[in-house]
Coordinates of C-alpha atoms in Angstrom, one line a residue:
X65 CA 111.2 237.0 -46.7
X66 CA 110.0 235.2 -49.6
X67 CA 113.4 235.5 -51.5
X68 CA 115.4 234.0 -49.1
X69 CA 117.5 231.4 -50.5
X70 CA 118.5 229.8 -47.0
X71 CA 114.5 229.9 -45.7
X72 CA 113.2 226.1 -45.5
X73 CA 111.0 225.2 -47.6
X74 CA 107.3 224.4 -46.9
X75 CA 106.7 220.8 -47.3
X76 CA 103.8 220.5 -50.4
X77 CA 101.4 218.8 -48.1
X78 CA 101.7 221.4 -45.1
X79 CA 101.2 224.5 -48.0
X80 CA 98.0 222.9 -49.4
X81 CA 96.9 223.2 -45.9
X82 CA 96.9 226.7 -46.0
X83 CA 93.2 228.4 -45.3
X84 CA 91.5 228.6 -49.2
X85 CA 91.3 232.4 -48.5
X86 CA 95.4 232.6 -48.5
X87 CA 95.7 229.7 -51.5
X88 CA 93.5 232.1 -53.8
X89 CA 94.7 234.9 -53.0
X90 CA 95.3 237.0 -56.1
X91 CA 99.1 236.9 -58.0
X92 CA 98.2 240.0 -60.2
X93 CA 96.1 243.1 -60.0
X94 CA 94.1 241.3 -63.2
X95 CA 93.0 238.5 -61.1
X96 CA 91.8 240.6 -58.1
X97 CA 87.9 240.1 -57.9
X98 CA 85.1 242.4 -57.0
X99 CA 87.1 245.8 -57.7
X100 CA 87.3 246.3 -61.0
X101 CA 87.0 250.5 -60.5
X102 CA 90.1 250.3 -59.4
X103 CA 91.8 247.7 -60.7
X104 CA 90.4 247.1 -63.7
X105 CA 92.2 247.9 -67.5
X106 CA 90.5 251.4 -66.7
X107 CA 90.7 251.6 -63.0
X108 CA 91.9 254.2 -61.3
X109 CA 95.4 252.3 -59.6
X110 CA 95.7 250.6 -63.5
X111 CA 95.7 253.7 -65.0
X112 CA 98.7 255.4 -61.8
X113 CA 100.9 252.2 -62.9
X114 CA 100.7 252.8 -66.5
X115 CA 101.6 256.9 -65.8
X116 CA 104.6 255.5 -63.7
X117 CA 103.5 258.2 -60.8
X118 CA 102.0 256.4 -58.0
X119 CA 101.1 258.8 -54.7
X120 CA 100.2 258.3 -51.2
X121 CA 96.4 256.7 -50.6
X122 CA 94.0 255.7 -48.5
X123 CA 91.7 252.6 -49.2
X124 CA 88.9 252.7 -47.6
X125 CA 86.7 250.1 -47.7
X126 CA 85.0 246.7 -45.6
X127 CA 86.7 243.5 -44.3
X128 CA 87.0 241.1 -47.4
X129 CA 87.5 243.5 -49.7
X130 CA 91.1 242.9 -51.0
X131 CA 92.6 245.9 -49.5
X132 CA 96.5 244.3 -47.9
X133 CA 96.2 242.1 -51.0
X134 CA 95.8 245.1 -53.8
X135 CA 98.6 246.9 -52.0
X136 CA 101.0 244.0 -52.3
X137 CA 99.8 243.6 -56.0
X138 CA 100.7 247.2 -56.8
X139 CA 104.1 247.7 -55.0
X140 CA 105.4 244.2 -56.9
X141 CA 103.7 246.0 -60.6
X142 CA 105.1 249.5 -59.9
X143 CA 108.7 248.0 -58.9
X144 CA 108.5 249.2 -55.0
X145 CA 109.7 247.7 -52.2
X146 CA 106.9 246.8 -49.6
X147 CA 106.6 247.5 -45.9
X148 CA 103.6 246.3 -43.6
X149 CA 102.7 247.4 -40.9
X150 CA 99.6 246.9 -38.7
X151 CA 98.6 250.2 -36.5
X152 CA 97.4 247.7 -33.6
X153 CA 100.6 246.6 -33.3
X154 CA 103.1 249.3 -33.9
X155 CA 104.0 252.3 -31.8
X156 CA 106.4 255.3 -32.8
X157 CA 109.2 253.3 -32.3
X158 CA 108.5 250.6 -35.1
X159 CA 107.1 253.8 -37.0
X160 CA 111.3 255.4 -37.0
X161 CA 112.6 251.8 -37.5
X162 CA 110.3 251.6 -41.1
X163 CA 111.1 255.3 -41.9
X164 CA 114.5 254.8 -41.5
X165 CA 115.2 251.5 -43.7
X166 CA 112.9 253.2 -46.2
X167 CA 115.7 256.3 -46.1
X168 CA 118.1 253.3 -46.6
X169 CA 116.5 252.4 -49.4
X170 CA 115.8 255.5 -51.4
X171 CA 119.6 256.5 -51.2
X172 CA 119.9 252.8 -53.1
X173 CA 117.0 254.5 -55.8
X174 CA 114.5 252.6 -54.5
X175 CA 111.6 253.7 -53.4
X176 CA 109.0 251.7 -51.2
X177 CA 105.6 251.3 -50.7
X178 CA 104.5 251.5 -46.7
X179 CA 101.2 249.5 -46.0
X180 CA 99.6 250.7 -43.0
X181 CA 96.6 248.1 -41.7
X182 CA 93.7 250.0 -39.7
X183 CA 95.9 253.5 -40.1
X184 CA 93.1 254.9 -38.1
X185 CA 94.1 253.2 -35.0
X186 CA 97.0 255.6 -34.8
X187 CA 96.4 258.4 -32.9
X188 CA 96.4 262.6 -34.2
X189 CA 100.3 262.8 -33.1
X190 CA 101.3 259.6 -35.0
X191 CA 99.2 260.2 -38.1
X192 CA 101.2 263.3 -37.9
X193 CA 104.5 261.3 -38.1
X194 CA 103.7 260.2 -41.4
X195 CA 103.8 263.7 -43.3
X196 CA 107.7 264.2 -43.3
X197 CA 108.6 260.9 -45.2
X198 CA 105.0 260.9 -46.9
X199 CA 106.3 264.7 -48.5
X200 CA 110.2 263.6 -48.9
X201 CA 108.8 261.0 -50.9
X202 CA 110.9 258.7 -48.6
X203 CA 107.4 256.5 -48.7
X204 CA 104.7 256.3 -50.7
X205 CA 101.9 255.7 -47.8
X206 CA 99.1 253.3 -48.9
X207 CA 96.6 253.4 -45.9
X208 CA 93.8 250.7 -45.1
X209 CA 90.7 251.7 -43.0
X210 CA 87.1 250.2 -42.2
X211 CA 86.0 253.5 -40.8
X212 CA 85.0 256.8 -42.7
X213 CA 88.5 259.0 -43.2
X214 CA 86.9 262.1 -42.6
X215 CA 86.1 261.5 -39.3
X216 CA 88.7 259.4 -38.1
X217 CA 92.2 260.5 -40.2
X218 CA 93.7 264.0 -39.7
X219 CA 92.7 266.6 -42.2
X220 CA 96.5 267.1 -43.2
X221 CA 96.8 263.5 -43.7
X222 CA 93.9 263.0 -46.1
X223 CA 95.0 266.3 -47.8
X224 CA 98.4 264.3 -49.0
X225 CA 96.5 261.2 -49.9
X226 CA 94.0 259.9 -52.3
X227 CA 91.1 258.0 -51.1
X228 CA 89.7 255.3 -52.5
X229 CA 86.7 253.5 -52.1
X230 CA 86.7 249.2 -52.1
X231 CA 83.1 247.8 -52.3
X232 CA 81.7 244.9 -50.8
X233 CA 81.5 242.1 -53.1
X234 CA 78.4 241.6 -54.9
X235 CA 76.6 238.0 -55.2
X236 CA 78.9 238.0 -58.5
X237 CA 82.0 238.6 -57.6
X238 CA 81.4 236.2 -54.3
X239 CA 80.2 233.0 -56.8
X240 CA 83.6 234.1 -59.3
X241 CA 85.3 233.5 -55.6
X242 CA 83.4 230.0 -54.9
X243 CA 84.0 228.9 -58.5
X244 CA 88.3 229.5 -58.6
X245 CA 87.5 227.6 -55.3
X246 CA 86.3 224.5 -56.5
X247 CA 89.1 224.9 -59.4
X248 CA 91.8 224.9 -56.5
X249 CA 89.9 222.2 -54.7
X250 CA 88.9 219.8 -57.5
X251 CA 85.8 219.3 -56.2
X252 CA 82.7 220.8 -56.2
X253 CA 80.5 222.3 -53.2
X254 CA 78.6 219.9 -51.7
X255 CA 75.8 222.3 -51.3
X256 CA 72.0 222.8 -52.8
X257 CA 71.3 225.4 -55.4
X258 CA 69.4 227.6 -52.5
X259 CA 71.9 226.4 -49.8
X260 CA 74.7 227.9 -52.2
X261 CA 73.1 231.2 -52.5
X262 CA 72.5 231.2 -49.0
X263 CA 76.2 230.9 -47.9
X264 CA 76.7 233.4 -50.3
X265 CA 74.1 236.0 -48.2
X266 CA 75.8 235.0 -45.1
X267 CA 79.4 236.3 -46.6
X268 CA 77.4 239.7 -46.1
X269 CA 80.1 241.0 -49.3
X270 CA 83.1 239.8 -47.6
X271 CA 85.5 237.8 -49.6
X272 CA 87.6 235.9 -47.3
X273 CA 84.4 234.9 -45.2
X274 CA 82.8 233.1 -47.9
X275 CA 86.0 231.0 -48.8
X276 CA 86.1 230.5 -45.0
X277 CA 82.2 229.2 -45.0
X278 CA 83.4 226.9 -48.3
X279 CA 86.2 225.5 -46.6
X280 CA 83.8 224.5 -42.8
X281 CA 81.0 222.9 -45.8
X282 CA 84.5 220.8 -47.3
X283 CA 85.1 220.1 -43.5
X284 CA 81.6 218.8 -42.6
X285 CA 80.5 217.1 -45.5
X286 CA 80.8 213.5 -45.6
X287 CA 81.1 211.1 -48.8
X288 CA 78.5 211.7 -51.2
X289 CA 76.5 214.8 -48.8
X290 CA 75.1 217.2 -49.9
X291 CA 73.5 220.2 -47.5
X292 CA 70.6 222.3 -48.4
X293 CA 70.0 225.5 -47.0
X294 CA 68.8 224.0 -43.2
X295 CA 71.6 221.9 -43.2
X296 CA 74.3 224.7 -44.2
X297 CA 72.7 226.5 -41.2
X298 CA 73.5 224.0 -38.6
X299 CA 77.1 223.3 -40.3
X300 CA 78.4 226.7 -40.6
X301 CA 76.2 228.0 -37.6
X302 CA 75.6 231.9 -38.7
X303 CA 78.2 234.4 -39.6
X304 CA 77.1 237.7 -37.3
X305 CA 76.1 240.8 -39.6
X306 CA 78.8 243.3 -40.0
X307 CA 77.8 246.5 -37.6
X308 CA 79.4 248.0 -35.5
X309 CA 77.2 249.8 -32.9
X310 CA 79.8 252.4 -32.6
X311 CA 80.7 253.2 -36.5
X312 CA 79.4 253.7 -40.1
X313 CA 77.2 250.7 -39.9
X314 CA 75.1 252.1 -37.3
X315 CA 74.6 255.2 -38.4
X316 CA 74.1 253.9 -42.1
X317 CA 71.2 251.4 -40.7
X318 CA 69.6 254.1 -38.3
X319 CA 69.9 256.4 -41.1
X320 CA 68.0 253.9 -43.9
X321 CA 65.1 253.2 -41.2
X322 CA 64.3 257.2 -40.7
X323 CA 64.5 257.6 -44.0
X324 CA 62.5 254.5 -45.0
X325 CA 59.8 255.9 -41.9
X326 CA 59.9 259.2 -43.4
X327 CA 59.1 258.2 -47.2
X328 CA 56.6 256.3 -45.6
X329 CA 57.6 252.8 -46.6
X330 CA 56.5 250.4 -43.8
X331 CA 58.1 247.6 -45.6
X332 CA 61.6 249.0 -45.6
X333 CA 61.3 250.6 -42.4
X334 CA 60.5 247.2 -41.3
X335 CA 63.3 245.4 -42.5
X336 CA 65.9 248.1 -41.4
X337 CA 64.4 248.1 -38.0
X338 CA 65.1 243.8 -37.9
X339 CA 68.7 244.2 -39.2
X340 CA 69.0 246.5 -36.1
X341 CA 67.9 244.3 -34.2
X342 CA 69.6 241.0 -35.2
X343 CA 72.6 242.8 -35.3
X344 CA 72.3 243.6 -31.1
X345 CA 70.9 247.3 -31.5
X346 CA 70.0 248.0 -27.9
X347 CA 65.9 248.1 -28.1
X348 CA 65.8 251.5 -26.2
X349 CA 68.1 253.5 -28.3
X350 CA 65.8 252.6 -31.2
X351 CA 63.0 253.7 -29.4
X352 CA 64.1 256.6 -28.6
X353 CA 64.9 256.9 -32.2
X354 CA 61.4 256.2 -33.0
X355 CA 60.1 258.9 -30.6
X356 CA 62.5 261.3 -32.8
X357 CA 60.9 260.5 -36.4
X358 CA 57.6 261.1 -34.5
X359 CA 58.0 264.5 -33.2
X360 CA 60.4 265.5 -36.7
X361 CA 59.2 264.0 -39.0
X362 CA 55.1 263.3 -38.2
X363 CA 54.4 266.4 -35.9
X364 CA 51.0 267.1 -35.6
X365 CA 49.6 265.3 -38.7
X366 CA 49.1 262.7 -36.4
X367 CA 49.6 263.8 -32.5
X368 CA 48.7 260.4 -32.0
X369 CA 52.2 259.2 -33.4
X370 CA 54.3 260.7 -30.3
X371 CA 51.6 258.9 -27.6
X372 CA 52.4 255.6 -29.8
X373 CA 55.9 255.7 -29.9
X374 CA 56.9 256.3 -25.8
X375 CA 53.7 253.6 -25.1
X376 CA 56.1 251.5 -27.5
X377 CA 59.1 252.6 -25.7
X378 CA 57.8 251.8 -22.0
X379 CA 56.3 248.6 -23.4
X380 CA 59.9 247.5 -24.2
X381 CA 60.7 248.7 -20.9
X382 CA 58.1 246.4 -19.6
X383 CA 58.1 243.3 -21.4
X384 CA 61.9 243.1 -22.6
X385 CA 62.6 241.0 -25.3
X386 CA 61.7 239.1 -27.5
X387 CA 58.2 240.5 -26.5
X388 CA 59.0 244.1 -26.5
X389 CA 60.3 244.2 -29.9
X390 CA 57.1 243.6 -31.2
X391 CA 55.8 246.9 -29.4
X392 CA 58.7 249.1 -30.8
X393 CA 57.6 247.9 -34.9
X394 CA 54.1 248.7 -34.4
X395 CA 55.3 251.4 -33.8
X396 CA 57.6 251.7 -36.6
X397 CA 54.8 250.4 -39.0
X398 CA 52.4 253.3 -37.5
X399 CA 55.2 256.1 -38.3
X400 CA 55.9 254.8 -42.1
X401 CA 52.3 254.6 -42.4
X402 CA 51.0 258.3 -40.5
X403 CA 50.8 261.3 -42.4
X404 CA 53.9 263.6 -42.2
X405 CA 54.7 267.2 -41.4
X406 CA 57.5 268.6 -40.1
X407 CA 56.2 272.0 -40.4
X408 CA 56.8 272.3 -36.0
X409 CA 60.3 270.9 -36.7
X410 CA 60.6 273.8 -39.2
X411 CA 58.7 276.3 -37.4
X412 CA 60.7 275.7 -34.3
X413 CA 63.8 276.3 -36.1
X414 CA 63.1 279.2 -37.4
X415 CA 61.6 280.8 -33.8
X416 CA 65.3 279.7 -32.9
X417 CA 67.3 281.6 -34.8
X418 CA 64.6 284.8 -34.8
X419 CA 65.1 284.5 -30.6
X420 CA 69.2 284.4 -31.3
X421 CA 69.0 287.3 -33.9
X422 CA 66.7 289.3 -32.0
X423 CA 68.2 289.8 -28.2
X424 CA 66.2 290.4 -25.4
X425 CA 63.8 292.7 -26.5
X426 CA 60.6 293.3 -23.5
X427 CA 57.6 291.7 -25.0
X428 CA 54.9 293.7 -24.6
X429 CA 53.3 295.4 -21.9
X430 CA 50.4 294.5 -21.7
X431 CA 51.1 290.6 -21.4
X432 CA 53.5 291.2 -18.5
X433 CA 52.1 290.7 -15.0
X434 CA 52.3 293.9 -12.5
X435 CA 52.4 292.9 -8.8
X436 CA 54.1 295.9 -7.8
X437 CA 52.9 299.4 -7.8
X438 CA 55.9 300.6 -9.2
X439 CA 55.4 298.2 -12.5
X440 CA 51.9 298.8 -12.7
X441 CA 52.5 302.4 -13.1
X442 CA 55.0 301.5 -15.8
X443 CA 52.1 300.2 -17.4
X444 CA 52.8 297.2 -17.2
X445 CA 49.5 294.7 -17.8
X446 CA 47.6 298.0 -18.9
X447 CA 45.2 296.8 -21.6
X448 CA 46.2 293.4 -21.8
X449 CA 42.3 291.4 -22.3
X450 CA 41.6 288.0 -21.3
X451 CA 40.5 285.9 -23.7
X452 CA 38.0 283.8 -21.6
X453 CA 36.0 286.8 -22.0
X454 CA 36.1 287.9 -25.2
X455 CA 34.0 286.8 -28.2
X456 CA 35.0 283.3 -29.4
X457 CA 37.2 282.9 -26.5
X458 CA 39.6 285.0 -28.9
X459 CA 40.7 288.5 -28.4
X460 CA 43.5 289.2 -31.4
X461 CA 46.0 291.1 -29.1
X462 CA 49.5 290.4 -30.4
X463 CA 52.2 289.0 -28.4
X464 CA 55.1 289.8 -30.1
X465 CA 57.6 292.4 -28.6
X466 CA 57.0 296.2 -30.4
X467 CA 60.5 296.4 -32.1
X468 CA 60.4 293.0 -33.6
X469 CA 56.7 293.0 -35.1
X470 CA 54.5 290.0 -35.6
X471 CA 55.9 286.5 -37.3
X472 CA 55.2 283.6 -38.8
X473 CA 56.9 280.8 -38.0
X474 CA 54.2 277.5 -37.7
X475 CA 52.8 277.1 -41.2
X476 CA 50.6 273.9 -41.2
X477 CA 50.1 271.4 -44.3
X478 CA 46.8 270.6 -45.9
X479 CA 47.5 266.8 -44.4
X480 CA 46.3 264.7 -41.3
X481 CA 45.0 266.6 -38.4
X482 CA 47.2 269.6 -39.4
X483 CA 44.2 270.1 -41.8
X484 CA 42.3 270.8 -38.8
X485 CA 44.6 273.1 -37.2
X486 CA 45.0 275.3 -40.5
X487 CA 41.4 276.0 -40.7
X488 CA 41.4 277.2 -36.8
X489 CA 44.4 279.5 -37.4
X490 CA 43.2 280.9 -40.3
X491 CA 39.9 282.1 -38.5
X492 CA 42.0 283.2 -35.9
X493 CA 43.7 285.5 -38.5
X494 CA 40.6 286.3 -39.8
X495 CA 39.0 287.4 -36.0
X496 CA 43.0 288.9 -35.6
X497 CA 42.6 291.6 -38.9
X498 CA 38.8 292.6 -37.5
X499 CA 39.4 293.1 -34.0
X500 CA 42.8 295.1 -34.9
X501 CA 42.4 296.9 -38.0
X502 CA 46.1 298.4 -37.6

């Protein structure tokens, strides 16, 4: 503990050797960086210190973000006593250890402040364990998690807890960080004007990993160097993007490139499709994605766009990469660019839910084959005419079962070849109401 008056002290030389990210880190909510919504003179944890009423939270937010530091910050400013405890680490059995000195504690009158790292690591049963103490109010929990709460923390958990939201640091916040930095350092980075901004991008808003990427420039540079933006490349190498093919990154990067497709942005569509890509996206899932927007989201304004997107799909299949990749953004570029309709996306939903509402009614007689007597003197195929031979190729009959009468479902835009397909079923309806007045 950091009060113990019998702990040895750290020689000065060896605690100046201390990675920058743990010599900067903040002494005071004030100096935290980057989170100012929160811990700002009007943030949200300012303003529960100032009531003197702190409750249980969640901070959800990415790596970098200040999350173990802020919940340090605010156990020392609300007077609590502060437990850590990492859920990749602990079991049930640390779990009763903690709950019990905090019981120990509260029967003194104080009450603590129980830092959970990565709290969604726990499983359902020992999320669970937390409710007793978290309702007692033998703890106040203070949760940190990467990954969206409502999918992976139990619904009674969240409903005893706040959540709050930490942002990735913006190029701001990151260049405050390098500045206190260079204050700590006494020195200033030996790096270009571009090559600074750079190492900035690569910190991809994490806090910690740009003081990291400062401290391997210190490392590198020799007397009097100074890198530009090639040279920072080759010192630092390349910090990988943050995704995680399984979590909220993936699915906020597939979900920007449909998007970008469908408002019909090639450029963005473009640039989410590379991220996905640099970031180790497997090739196929993406086209298969692609094959998706083209059927949902293009239709038949462009039955082209489908034919284009599996040729893309088996050309990956083909070539592999890097080649392939080239095969699946053409593709991507056609999409953004196509004309869209999702009028058979909607069309087919709608015959969905008229099939489920509607049971198993008998279409009509005389569209169902009879290769027995017995169902041919049921009636079945009596009057049913084949088109072939009818005027226009078109006969008008309809084919929807009596009881449920006939629908419309398929309702085509004025736009790409759909234009096309409008004017043909409008004649159709035309040829439909002369041929059966009824």
């Amino acid at each position: 503990m950091s009060d113990d008056l019998f702990a040895p002290r750290v020689p000065e030389e060896v605690a100046s050797r201390r990675p920058l990210a743990d010599r900067l880190r903040p002494k005071t909510l004030g100096e935290v960086t980057g989170q100012e919504h929160l811990t700002g003179e009007d943030g949200v944890l300012r303003r529960m210190i100032q009531s003197g009423s702190l409750g249980s939270m969640i901070f959800w937010g990415p790596p970098g973000t200040g999350k173990t530091t802020v919940a340090r910050l605010l156990s020392g400013e609300a007077g609590l006593a502060f437990e850590q405890i990492s859920a990749i680490f602990s079991g049930v059995a640390d779990l009763k250890k903690v709950f019990e000195a905090a019981r120990m504690r509260r029967m003194d009158g104080r009450q603590t402040l129980l830092f959970v790292d990565e709290i969604h690591r726990f499983n359902r049963a020992q999320q669970d364990s937390f409710l007793p103490v978290m309702e007692d109010g033998t703890v106040i929990l203070v949760g940190a998690t990467t990954e969206n709460p409502s999918f992976e923390l139990n619904a009674a958990l969240l409903s005893r807890a706040r959540v709050l939201t930490f942002k990735s640091h913006d190029e701001d916040s990151l260049e405050e960080l390098l500045k206190r930095a260079e204050t700590v350092e006494s020195r200033p980075l030996p790096l270009t004007e571009d090559a600074r901004a750079s190492l900035i991008r690569m910190a991809d808003g994490d806090g910690r990993a740009v003081l990291t990427l400062a401290e391997e420039v210190w490392r590198a540079a020799r007397e009097g160097e100074t890198f530009d933006t090639e040279g920072l490349t080759r010192i630092v190498q390349r910090r990988a993007p943050v995704y995680d093919k399984a979590q909220d990154g993936h699915y906020n990067l597939i979900s920007a490139l449909h998007k970008s497709v469908r408002g019909s942005d090639p450029d963005a569509a473009l640039y989410y499709l590379a991220r996905m890509f640099d970031a180790g996206e497997d090739p196929l899932y993406l086209g298969r994605r692609l094959v998706r927007m083209a059927v949902e989201d293009i239709g038949l304004a462009d039955p082209q766009a489908l034919v284009i997107c599996n040729a893309a799909k088996d050309a990956y299949d083909y070539l592999g990469s890097p080649e392939g990749e080239l095969a699946l953004a053409e593709a991507c570029v056609y999409l953004a660019t196509a004309p869209k309709s999702n009028a058979v996306y909607t069309a087919f939903k709608a015959a969905t839910i008229a099939a489920k509402q509607n049971g198993s009614l008998l279409p009509p007689k005389h569209i169902l084959n009879a290769p027995t007597k017995l169902m041919k003197g049921e009636g079945y195929g009596e009057g049913y005419r084949y088109d072939h031979d009818e005027p226009d190729a078109f006969s008008g009959q309809d084919y929807f079962p009596e009881k449920m009468g006939r629908q419309t479902f398929y309702d085509p835009p004025e736009r790409g070849f759909e234009r096309e397909i409008r004017k043909r079923l409008d004649w159709w309806a035309k040829l439909r109401k002369e041929r059966n007045p009824r």
